[in-house]
mmCIF file of C-alpha atoms and ligand atoms in Angstrom:
data_model
loop_
_atom_site.group_PDB
_atom_site.id
_atom_site.type_symbol
_atom_site.label_atom_id
_atom_site.label_comp_id
_atom_site.label_asym_id
_atom_site.label_seq_id
_atom_site.Cartn_x
_atom_site.Cartn_y
_atom_site.Cartn_z
ATOM 1 C CA MET J 369 194.142 124.194 79.796
ATOM 2 C CA ARG J 370 193.535 121.630 77.645
ATOM 3 C CA GLU J 371 190.901 120.612 75.919
ATOM 4 C CA ILE J 372 188.653 117.732 77.120
ATOM 5 C CA THR J 373 188.726 115.457 74.406
ATOM 6 C CA GLU J 374 192.382 115.110 75.818
ATOM 7 C CA LEU J 375 190.604 112.500 78.096
ATOM 8 C CA ARG J 376 189.102 110.401 75.767
ATOM 9 C CA GLU J 377 192.068 107.852 76.406
ATOM 10 C CA ILE J 378 192.450 108.244 80.094
ATOM 11 C CA LEU J 379 188.504 107.896 80.460
ATOM 12 C CA LYS J 380 188.131 104.748 78.853
ATOM 13 C CA PRO J 381 184.749 102.535 79.502
ATOM 14 C CA GLY J 382 186.963 99.954 82.868
ATOM 15 C CA ALA J 383 189.081 103.099 83.701
ATOM 16 C CA SER J 384 189.086 102.617 87.891
ATOM 17 C CA LYS J 385 189.438 106.354 87.862
ATOM 18 C CA LYS J 386 188.292 108.173 91.028
ATOM 19 C CA ILE J 387 185.541 111.176 89.444
ATOM 20 C CA VAL J 388 184.174 113.236 91.836
ATOM 21 C CA ILE J 389 181.518 115.488 89.985
ATOM 22 C CA THR J 390 180.069 118.413 92.039
ATOM 23 C CA THR J 391 178.268 121.945 91.003
ATOM 24 C CA HIS J 392 177.302 125.114 92.590
ATOM 25 C CA HIS J 393 175.577 125.645 95.173
ATOM 26 C CA LYS J 394 172.070 125.314 95.940
ATOM 27 C CA PRO J 395 172.204 123.862 92.766
ATOM 28 C CA ASP J 396 169.261 124.094 90.061
ATOM 29 C CA ALA J 397 167.917 122.296 87.443
ATOM 30 C CA ASP J 398 170.404 122.425 85.031
ATOM 31 C CA ALA J 399 173.470 122.459 88.213
ATOM 32 C CA LEU J 400 171.989 118.958 88.948
ATOM 33 C CA GLY J 401 170.733 117.588 86.061
ATOM 34 C CA SER J 402 174.162 118.413 84.146
ATOM 35 C CA SER J 403 175.703 116.663 87.569
ATOM 36 C CA LEU J 404 173.305 113.083 87.319
ATOM 37 C CA GLY J 405 173.440 113.645 83.328
ATOM 38 C CA LEU J 406 177.026 113.109 83.321
ATOM 39 C CA TYR J 407 176.951 110.036 86.287
ATOM 40 C CA ASN J 408 174.708 108.699 84.469
ATOM 41 C CA PHE J 409 176.233 107.953 81.132
ATOM 42 C CA PHE J 410 179.804 107.224 83.063
ATOM 43 C CA LYS J 411 177.894 104.083 85.029
ATOM 44 C CA ALA J 412 176.545 103.114 81.613
ATOM 45 C CA TYR J 413 179.846 103.349 79.907
ATOM 46 C CA GLY J 414 181.742 101.670 82.159
ATOM 47 C CA ILE J 415 183.565 104.461 84.548
ATOM 48 C CA THR J 416 182.055 103.109 88.009
ATOM 49 C CA ASN J 417 183.938 104.828 90.266
ATOM 50 C CA VAL J 418 181.819 108.579 89.894
ATOM 51 C CA THR J 419 180.727 110.309 92.620
ATOM 52 C CA VAL J 420 177.833 113.153 92.855
ATOM 53 C CA LEU J 421 178.910 115.587 95.393
ATOM 54 C CA SER J 422 176.892 118.899 95.879
ATOM 55 C CA PRO J 423 177.608 121.505 98.448
ATOM 56 C CA THR J 424 174.224 122.228 99.551
ATOM 57 C CA ASP J 425 171.012 120.893 99.602
ATOM 58 C CA TYR J 426 168.493 121.470 96.782
ATOM 59 C CA GLY J 427 164.575 121.498 96.399
ATOM 60 C CA ALA J 428 162.806 118.882 96.561
ATOM 61 C CA PHE J 429 161.146 119.333 92.918
ATOM 62 C CA LEU J 430 164.652 117.947 91.678
ATOM 63 C CA HIS J 431 164.057 114.669 93.912
ATOM 64 C CA TRP J 432 163.276 112.802 91.163
ATOM 65 C CA MET J 433 166.536 112.584 88.745
ATOM 66 C CA PRO J 434 167.254 109.553 88.565
ATOM 67 C CA GLY J 435 170.650 109.214 90.550
ATOM 68 C CA ASN J 436 169.376 111.259 93.137
ATOM 69 C CA ASN J 437 169.870 108.898 95.862
ATOM 70 C CA SER J 438 173.410 108.461 95.583
ATOM 71 C CA VAL J 439 173.983 112.357 95.804
ATOM 72 C CA ILE J 440 176.177 113.321 98.775
ATOM 73 C CA ASN J 441 175.277 116.586 100.068
ATOM 74 C CA TYR J 442 178.567 118.225 101.571
ATOM 75 C CA GLU J 443 176.880 120.298 104.064
ATOM 76 C CA GLU J 444 175.382 116.423 105.737
ATOM 77 C CA LYS J 445 178.431 114.324 105.339
ATOM 78 C CA THR J 446 181.446 116.781 104.861
ATOM 79 C CA THR J 447 184.166 114.249 106.613
ATOM 80 C CA LEU J 448 182.749 112.399 103.440
ATOM 81 C CA GLY J 449 182.757 115.039 101.467
ATOM 82 C CA GLU J 450 186.431 115.913 101.950
ATOM 83 C CA LYS J 451 187.784 112.549 101.550
ATOM 84 C CA LEU J 452 185.860 111.803 98.408
ATOM 85 C CA VAL J 453 187.464 115.398 97.017
ATOM 86 C CA ALA J 454 191.289 114.960 98.575
ATOM 87 C CA GLU J 455 191.505 111.477 96.665
ATOM 88 C CA ALA J 456 190.072 111.866 93.515
ATOM 89 C CA ASP J 457 191.896 111.331 89.853
ATOM 90 C CA TYR J 458 189.234 113.938 88.198
ATOM 91 C CA ILE J 459 187.126 116.898 89.660
ATOM 92 C CA PHE J 460 184.010 117.716 87.209
ATOM 93 C CA CYS J 461 183.230 121.272 87.858
ATOM 94 C CA LEU J 462 179.319 121.624 86.596
ATOM 95 C CA ASP J 463 177.148 124.981 85.681
ATOM 96 C CA PHE J 464 180.557 126.927 87.260
ATOM 97 C CA ASN J 465 183.268 128.538 86.151
ATOM 98 C CA ALA J 466 184.666 130.431 89.834
ATOM 99 C CA LEU J 467 185.647 128.477 92.767
ATOM 100 C CA LYS J 468 183.395 130.663 95.002
ATOM 101 C CA ARG J 469 180.550 129.499 93.512
ATOM 102 C CA ILE J 470 181.016 126.363 95.355
ATOM 103 C CA HIS J 471 181.945 127.996 98.746
ATOM 104 C CA LYS J 472 183.612 126.298 101.208
ATOM 105 C CA LEU J 473 184.542 123.385 98.909
ATOM 106 C CA GLY J 474 185.947 125.836 96.450
ATOM 107 C CA GLU J 475 189.668 125.664 98.078
ATOM 108 C CA LEU J 476 189.219 122.012 99.338
ATOM 109 C CA VAL J 477 189.090 121.485 94.985
ATOM 110 C CA ARG J 478 191.674 124.039 94.408
ATOM 111 C CA VAL J 479 194.316 122.258 96.422
ATOM 112 C CA SER J 480 193.286 118.947 95.399
ATOM 113 C CA LYS J 481 195.797 116.987 93.071
ATOM 114 C CA ALA J 482 192.945 116.124 91.183
ATOM 115 C CA LYS J 483 192.957 117.345 87.405
ATOM 116 C CA LYS J 484 189.834 119.481 87.410
ATOM 117 C CA VAL J 485 187.223 119.429 84.186
ATOM 118 C CA MET J 486 184.936 122.327 84.252
ATOM 119 C CA ILE J 487 181.606 122.338 81.839
ATOM 120 C CA ASP J 488 180.134 125.051 81.625
ATOM 121 C CA HIS J 489 178.501 128.136 79.837
ATOM 122 C CA HIS J 490 178.681 131.099 81.617
ATOM 123 C CA LEU J 491 181.033 134.541 81.312
ATOM 124 C CA GLU J 492 184.347 134.760 81.985
ATOM 125 C CA PRO J 493 186.102 131.952 83.741
ATOM 126 C CA GLU J 494 188.633 131.725 86.450
ATOM 127 C CA GLY J 495 190.654 129.388 85.321
ATOM 128 C CA PHE J 496 191.059 126.752 88.192
ATOM 129 C CA GLU J 497 190.289 123.840 85.636
ATOM 130 C CA ASP J 498 193.197 121.994 83.759
ATOM 131 C CA TYR J 499 190.190 120.616 80.929
ATOM 132 C CA ARG J 500 187.495 122.178 79.939
ATOM 133 C CA LEU J 501 184.612 122.151 77.042
ATOM 134 C CA TRP J 502 183.214 125.218 77.458
ATOM 135 C CA THR J 503 180.789 128.105 75.703
ATOM 136 C CA THR J 504 178.597 130.811 76.574
ATOM 137 C CA LYS J 505 176.591 130.137 73.365
ATOM 138 C CA ALA J 506 175.419 126.447 74.690
ATOM 139 C CA SER J 507 171.827 127.333 76.745
ATOM 140 C CA SER J 508 173.197 125.438 79.637
ATOM 141 C CA THR J 509 175.366 122.981 80.944
ATOM 142 C CA CYS J 510 173.146 120.669 80.036
ATOM 143 C CA GLU J 511 173.289 120.737 76.249
ATOM 144 C CA LEU J 512 177.401 120.921 77.469
ATOM 145 C CA VAL J 513 176.462 117.463 78.693
ATOM 146 C CA TYR J 514 174.886 116.243 75.782
ATOM 147 C CA THR J 515 178.112 117.536 73.677
ATOM 148 C CA PHE J 516 180.039 115.977 75.992
ATOM 149 C CA ILE J 517 178.193 112.643 75.416
ATOM 150 C CA HIS J 518 178.524 112.832 71.710
ATOM 151 C CA LEU J 519 182.499 113.610 71.787
ATOM 152 C CA TRP J 520 183.046 110.089 73.552
ATOM 153 C CA ASN J 521 181.111 108.220 71.311
ATOM 154 C CA GLY J 522 178.093 107.844 73.468
ATOM 155 C CA ASP J 523 174.922 108.586 71.889
ATOM 156 C CA LYS J 524 173.648 104.983 71.534
ATOM 157 C CA LEU J 525 174.246 104.881 75.452
ATOM 158 C CA VAL J 526 171.434 107.581 76.413
ATOM 159 C CA ASP J 527 168.513 106.148 77.948
ATOM 160 C CA LYS J 528 165.836 107.589 78.847
ATOM 161 C CA ASP J 529 167.468 108.550 82.604
ATOM 162 C CA ILE J 530 170.463 110.482 81.339
ATOM 163 C CA ALA J 531 167.947 112.280 78.474
ATOM 164 C CA SER J 532 166.052 113.142 81.099
ATOM 165 C CA CYS J 533 168.230 115.004 83.336
ATOM 166 C CA ILE J 534 169.677 116.237 80.590
ATOM 167 C CA TYR J 535 166.483 117.337 79.128
ATOM 168 C CA ALA J 536 165.297 118.907 82.851
ATOM 169 C CA GLY J 537 168.170 121.318 82.893
ATOM 170 C CA ILE J 538 167.720 122.626 78.959
ATOM 171 C CA MET J 539 164.300 123.005 79.935
ATOM 172 C CA THR J 540 164.882 125.289 82.627
ATOM 173 C CA ASP J 541 167.850 127.016 81.691
ATOM 174 C CA THR J 542 165.700 128.398 78.300
ATOM 175 C CA ALA J 543 162.568 128.643 80.609
ATOM 176 C CA SER J 544 160.696 126.573 78.660
ATOM 177 C CA PHE J 545 162.822 127.366 75.022
ATOM 178 C CA LYS J 546 162.121 130.850 75.762
ATOM 179 C CA HIS J 547 165.161 132.388 76.327
ATOM 180 C CA ASP J 548 167.166 133.921 73.221
ATOM 181 C CA SER J 549 170.138 131.400 74.335
ATOM 182 C CA THR J 550 167.198 128.642 72.497
ATOM 183 C CA THR J 551 168.537 127.831 69.018
ATOM 184 C CA PRO J 552 167.922 125.338 66.969
ATOM 185 C CA ASN J 553 170.224 122.751 67.666
ATOM 186 C CA THR J 554 168.855 123.513 71.221
ATOM 187 C CA HIS J 555 165.296 122.063 69.546
ATOM 188 C CA ARG J 556 167.179 118.991 67.793
ATOM 189 C CA ILE J 557 168.499 118.281 71.088
ATOM 190 C CA ALA J 558 165.430 118.056 72.946
ATOM 191 C CA ALA J 559 163.944 116.682 70.176
ATOM 192 C CA ASP J 560 166.477 114.012 70.220
ATOM 193 C CA LEU J 561 166.222 113.661 73.872
ATOM 194 C CA ILE J 562 162.123 113.154 73.955
ATOM 195 C CA GLU J 563 163.067 110.378 70.970
ATOM 196 C CA LYS J 564 164.919 108.675 73.348
ATOM 197 C CA GLY J 565 162.403 108.228 75.962
ATOM 198 C CA VAL J 566 161.522 111.491 77.910
ATOM 199 C CA ASP J 567 158.290 112.412 79.478
ATOM 200 C CA SER J 568 158.535 116.004 78.648
ATOM 201 C CA SER J 569 155.276 117.340 79.880
ATOM 202 C CA LYS J 570 155.794 115.032 83.015
ATOM 203 C CA ILE J 571 159.229 116.290 82.970
ATOM 204 C CA HIS J 572 157.275 119.919 83.196
ATOM 205 C CA SER J 573 155.263 119.021 85.576
ATOM 206 C CA LEU J 574 157.553 117.577 88.340
ATOM 207 C CA ILE J 575 159.181 120.832 87.824
ATOM 208 C CA TYR J 576 156.860 123.851 87.693
ATOM 209 C CA ASP J 577 153.707 121.860 89.319
ATOM 210 C CA SER J 578 155.275 121.595 92.516
ATOM 211 C CA TYR J 579 154.462 123.472 94.949
ATOM 212 C CA SER J 580 153.375 123.954 98.826
ATOM 213 C CA ILE J 581 150.402 125.583 99.926
ATOM 214 C CA GLU J 582 153.056 127.531 102.138
ATOM 215 C CA ARG J 583 155.543 128.500 98.603
ATOM 216 C CA MET J 584 152.153 129.409 96.617
ATOM 217 C CA LYS J 585 150.968 131.836 99.523
ATOM 218 C CA PHE J 586 155.051 133.149 100.144
ATOM 219 C CA ILE J 587 154.829 134.130 96.422
ATOM 220 C CA GLY J 588 151.499 136.242 96.836
ATOM 221 C CA TYR J 589 152.908 137.947 99.522
ATOM 222 C CA ALA J 590 156.247 138.605 97.786
ATOM 223 C CA LEU J 591 154.178 140.212 94.955
ATOM 224 C CA TYR J 592 151.478 142.131 96.509
ATOM 225 C CA GLU J 593 152.948 143.339 99.578
ATOM 226 C CA LYS J 594 156.511 143.245 98.578
ATOM 227 C CA MET J 595 157.400 144.152 95.126
ATOM 228 C CA GLU J 596 158.015 147.864 94.279
ATOM 229 C CA TYR J 597 158.302 149.486 90.722
ATOM 230 C CA LEU J 598 160.310 151.985 90.338
ATOM 231 C CA PRO J 599 159.161 153.646 86.852
ATOM 232 C CA GLU J 600 162.366 155.400 85.783
ATOM 233 C CA TYR J 601 163.911 152.167 85.706
ATOM 234 C CA LYS J 602 161.825 150.374 83.874
ATOM 235 C CA THR J 603 163.251 148.215 87.459
ATOM 236 C CA ALA J 604 160.882 145.877 90.034
ATOM 237 C CA LEU J 605 162.623 145.168 93.027
ATOM 238 C CA ILE J 606 161.751 142.610 95.422
ATOM 239 C CA THR J 607 162.897 142.097 99.043
ATOM 240 C CA ILE J 608 163.106 139.946 101.592
ATOM 241 C CA ASN J 609 163.730 140.026 105.361
ATOM 242 C CA SER J 610 164.976 137.067 107.382
ATOM 243 C CA GLU J 611 161.329 137.097 109.318
ATOM 244 C CA GLU J 612 159.329 136.744 106.630
ATOM 245 C CA ILE J 613 161.452 133.459 105.613
ATOM 246 C CA LYS J 614 160.416 132.239 108.819
ATOM 247 C CA ARG J 615 156.724 132.578 108.984
ATOM 248 C CA PHE J 616 156.260 131.602 105.673
ATOM 249 C CA GLY J 617 158.572 129.060 106.510
ATOM 250 C CA VAL J 618 160.519 129.468 103.284
ATOM 251 C CA ILE J 619 162.848 126.225 102.278
ATOM 252 C CA THR J 620 165.655 125.245 99.547
ATOM 253 C CA GLY J 621 163.705 126.148 96.019
ATOM 254 C CA ASP J 622 160.766 128.169 96.962
ATOM 255 C CA THR J 623 162.289 131.623 95.976
ATOM 256 C CA GLU J 624 163.557 129.760 92.815
ATOM 257 C CA GLY J 625 161.729 131.947 90.036
ATOM 258 C CA LEU J 626 160.580 134.342 91.702
ATOM 259 C CA VAL J 627 162.807 137.066 90.669
ATOM 260 C CA ASN J 628 160.896 136.004 87.337
ATOM 261 C CA TYR J 629 157.460 137.598 87.680
ATOM 262 C CA GLY J 630 158.905 141.402 87.395
ATOM 263 C CA LEU J 631 159.829 141.002 84.235
ATOM 264 C CA SER J 632 156.254 140.234 83.352
ATOM 265 C CA ILE J 633 155.273 143.667 83.571
ATOM 266 C CA ALA J 634 154.747 145.461 80.579
ATOM 267 C CA ASP J 635 157.522 147.996 80.241
ATOM 268 C CA ALA J 636 160.200 146.346 83.002
ATOM 269 C CA GLU J 637 163.798 145.611 81.916
ATOM 270 C CA LEU J 638 164.612 144.849 85.074
ATOM 271 C CA ALA J 639 163.790 142.322 87.839
ATOM 272 C CA VAL J 640 165.650 142.279 91.362
ATOM 273 C CA LEU J 641 165.210 139.621 94.335
ATOM 274 C CA ILE J 642 167.197 140.827 97.182
ATOM 275 C CA ILE J 643 167.051 138.091 100.036
ATOM 276 C CA ASP J 644 168.760 137.861 103.759
ATOM 277 C CA ARG J 645 170.131 134.561 104.123
ATOM 278 C CA THR J 646 171.656 135.666 107.357
ATOM 279 C CA VAL J 647 174.542 134.564 106.463
ATOM 280 C CA ARG J 648 174.143 136.964 103.938
ATOM 281 C CA VAL J 649 172.370 138.891 101.616
ATOM 282 C CA LYS J 650 171.179 137.107 97.811
ATOM 283 C CA MET J 651 170.480 138.676 95.324
ATOM 284 C CA SER J 652 169.117 137.703 91.725
ATOM 285 C CA PHE J 653 169.150 139.742 88.546
ATOM 286 C CA ARG J 654 166.868 139.472 85.393
ATOM 287 C CA SER J 655 166.829 141.924 82.394
ATOM 288 C CA LYS J 656 165.700 142.470 78.901
ATOM 289 C CA ASN J 657 167.165 144.247 76.043
ATOM 290 C CA GLY J 658 169.954 146.653 76.741
ATOM 291 C CA PHE J 659 170.686 145.749 80.656
ATOM 292 C CA PRO J 660 173.783 144.173 81.039
ATOM 293 C CA ALA J 661 172.481 142.556 84.764
ATOM 294 C CA ASN J 662 176.200 140.456 85.089
ATOM 295 C CA GLU J 663 178.272 143.544 84.764
ATOM 296 C CA PHE J 664 175.975 145.345 87.166
ATOM 297 C CA ALA J 665 176.520 142.291 89.406
ATOM 298 C CA ARG J 666 180.080 141.718 89.588
ATOM 299 C CA LYS J 667 180.749 145.928 89.713
ATOM 300 C CA HIS J 668 178.377 146.004 92.827
ATOM 301 C CA PHE J 669 177.589 142.868 94.495
ATOM 302 C CA ASN J 670 180.405 140.510 93.960
ATOM 303 C CA GLY J 671 178.942 138.604 91.862
ATOM 304 C CA GLY J 672 178.279 137.822 87.821
ATOM 305 C CA GLY J 673 176.334 135.758 85.459
ATOM 306 C CA HIS J 674 174.660 136.241 82.457
ATOM 307 C CA PHE J 675 174.073 139.369 80.274
ATOM 308 C CA HIS J 676 169.706 138.891 81.306
ATOM 309 C CA ALA J 677 170.179 136.815 84.073
ATOM 310 C CA ALA J 678 173.168 136.634 87.081
ATOM 311 C CA GLY J 679 173.099 136.802 90.993
ATOM 312 C CA GLY J 680 175.595 138.352 93.613
ATOM 313 C CA GLU J 681 176.191 138.103 97.399
ATOM 314 C CA SER J 682 176.875 140.872 100.465
ATOM 315 C CA GLU J 683 177.540 140.346 103.650
ATOM 316 C CA ASP J 684 176.201 143.874 105.066
ATOM 317 C CA SER J 685 172.907 144.027 105.963
ATOM 318 C CA LEU J 686 169.778 143.158 103.641
ATOM 319 C CA GLU J 687 168.817 147.301 104.380
ATOM 320 C CA GLU J 688 172.329 148.319 103.662
ATOM 321 C CA VAL J 689 172.058 146.198 100.096
ATOM 322 C CA ILE J 690 168.889 147.539 99.700
ATOM 323 C CA LYS J 691 169.981 150.807 100.194
ATOM 324 C CA LYS J 692 172.462 150.527 97.825
ATOM 325 C CA PHE J 693 171.212 148.820 95.633
ATOM 326 C CA LYS J 694 169.072 152.029 94.718
ATOM 327 C CA GLN J 695 172.267 154.420 94.868
ATOM 328 C CA VAL J 696 174.140 152.638 92.627
ATOM 329 C CA LEU J 697 171.613 151.735 90.188
ATOM 330 C CA PRO J 698 171.086 155.363 88.540
ATOM 331 C CA GLU J 699 175.071 154.400 86.917
ATOM 332 C CA PHE J 700 172.894 152.127 84.830
ATOM 333 C CA LYS J 701 170.856 154.016 83.982
ATOM 334 C CA GLN J 702 171.063 154.546 80.309
ATOM 335 C CA TYR J 703 170.854 150.372 79.760
ATOM 336 C CA LEU J 704 166.940 151.410 80.894
ATOM 337 C CA GLN J 705 165.467 154.023 78.709
HETATM 338 P P1 5GP C 372 169.806 132.961 90.404
HETATM 339 O O1 5GP C 372 169.546 134.314 90.174
HETATM 340 O O2 5GP C 372 169.757 132.247 89.697
HETATM 341 O O3 5GP C 372 170.694 132.620 91.404
HETATM 342 O O4 5GP C 372 171.633 132.932 89.354
HETATM 343 C C1 5GP C 372 171.487 133.343 88.000
HETATM 344 C C2 5GP C 372 172.731 133.227 87.446
HETATM 345 O O5 5GP C 372 173.967 134.277 88.338
HETATM 346 C C3 5GP C 372 173.331 131.978 87.944
HETATM 347 O O6 5GP C 372 173.089 131.135 86.612
HETATM 348 C C4 5GP C 372 174.811 132.382 87.798
HETATM 349 O O7 5GP C 372 175.874 132.622 86.543
HETATM 350 C C5 5GP C 372 174.520 133.650 88.397
HETATM 351 N N1 5GP C 372 175.105 133.999 89.448
HETATM 352 C C6 5GP C 372 174.461 134.063 91.043
HETATM 353 N N2 5GP C 372 174.867 134.357 91.529
HETATM 354 C C7 5GP C 372 176.231 134.469 91.706
HETATM 355 C C8 5GP C 372 177.155 134.947 92.566
HETATM 356 O O8 5GP C 372 177.126 135.205 93.613
HETATM 357 N N3 5GP C 372 178.455 134.844 91.636
HETATM 358 C C9 5GP C 372 178.273 134.865 90.252
HETATM 359 N N4 5GP C 372 179.536 135.035 89.757
HETATM 360 N N5 5GP C 372 177.443 135.060 89.635
HETATM 361 C C10 5GP C 372 176.197 133.854 90.253
HETATM 362 MN MN1 MN C 373 173.106 126.823 83.927
#
């Protein structure tokens, strides 16, 4: 395992290396913003053979990002995606550190002859990479892409496009500078990005004020009909079955942020969203105070993440997953006092 700075001598202006940038499935603003921030930076720096390859599609509220039109969706263009991965010299893996987070693409990346470069801020890297820029102290992967650009002496190349991608990821991963991952440095970086031309209120609006009527009604339904509060565990639980997904026409991105509502209840310390995604059941965990969401997700639901924001998945039925969740929650009651 090497430090990423060792690549400075290879990834120089004019380098003809084939670079693929990939990120986790169903990318959020940090995943896509870091990927496109880095992509736009490489272009500005004079490294032009670069492609962003997303394992899946993503929410339309991210389509404004500069460079979005050049992103290849692996689910749509599988053969091209496979070719890109097989022929790459360097594969940058952003905002994830375990290959299973990119599903089928994971094994292709693992066996590719390319050197793998991981830029990420999640706990417990699996260790598949050759080079890394990794710290859990960063608020977001976008913050680390800012660091990367600095390490490449590229600060002066950061224009409004690059800055906007990076700003978006910092803003969303900190929940608008609210989470305790927000450091003075996070604010300094945000300030610098605004000086580079970012329109912060516009980006906020593009991401958060972008709901369809259907999405708004779905959220209302989920909160009114489907949220259960378990006072003895200070836990708010929302479950969504596949019939409801169909009925409300839920599309990619529509469930983003839904889990967070539960934590707005006074006293709540854990909010959980369990959704039947047909092939698998996906779970999101958000916590306050002492509940280790990542440990819980890892131990019981094949997942992981951050201390206060984690996820997991299961191939069991929705009913079985809900039952299991309620069965194992008491094990962690000590953290929900
Ligand atoms: P979300 O609930 O937004 O899908 O995910 C929140 C965080 O949990 C993500 O930043 C990611 O770190 C982590 N996470 C979500 N799903 C999984 C999963 O299936 N496995 C692992 N290891 N982490 C996950
Ligand atoms: Mn992130």
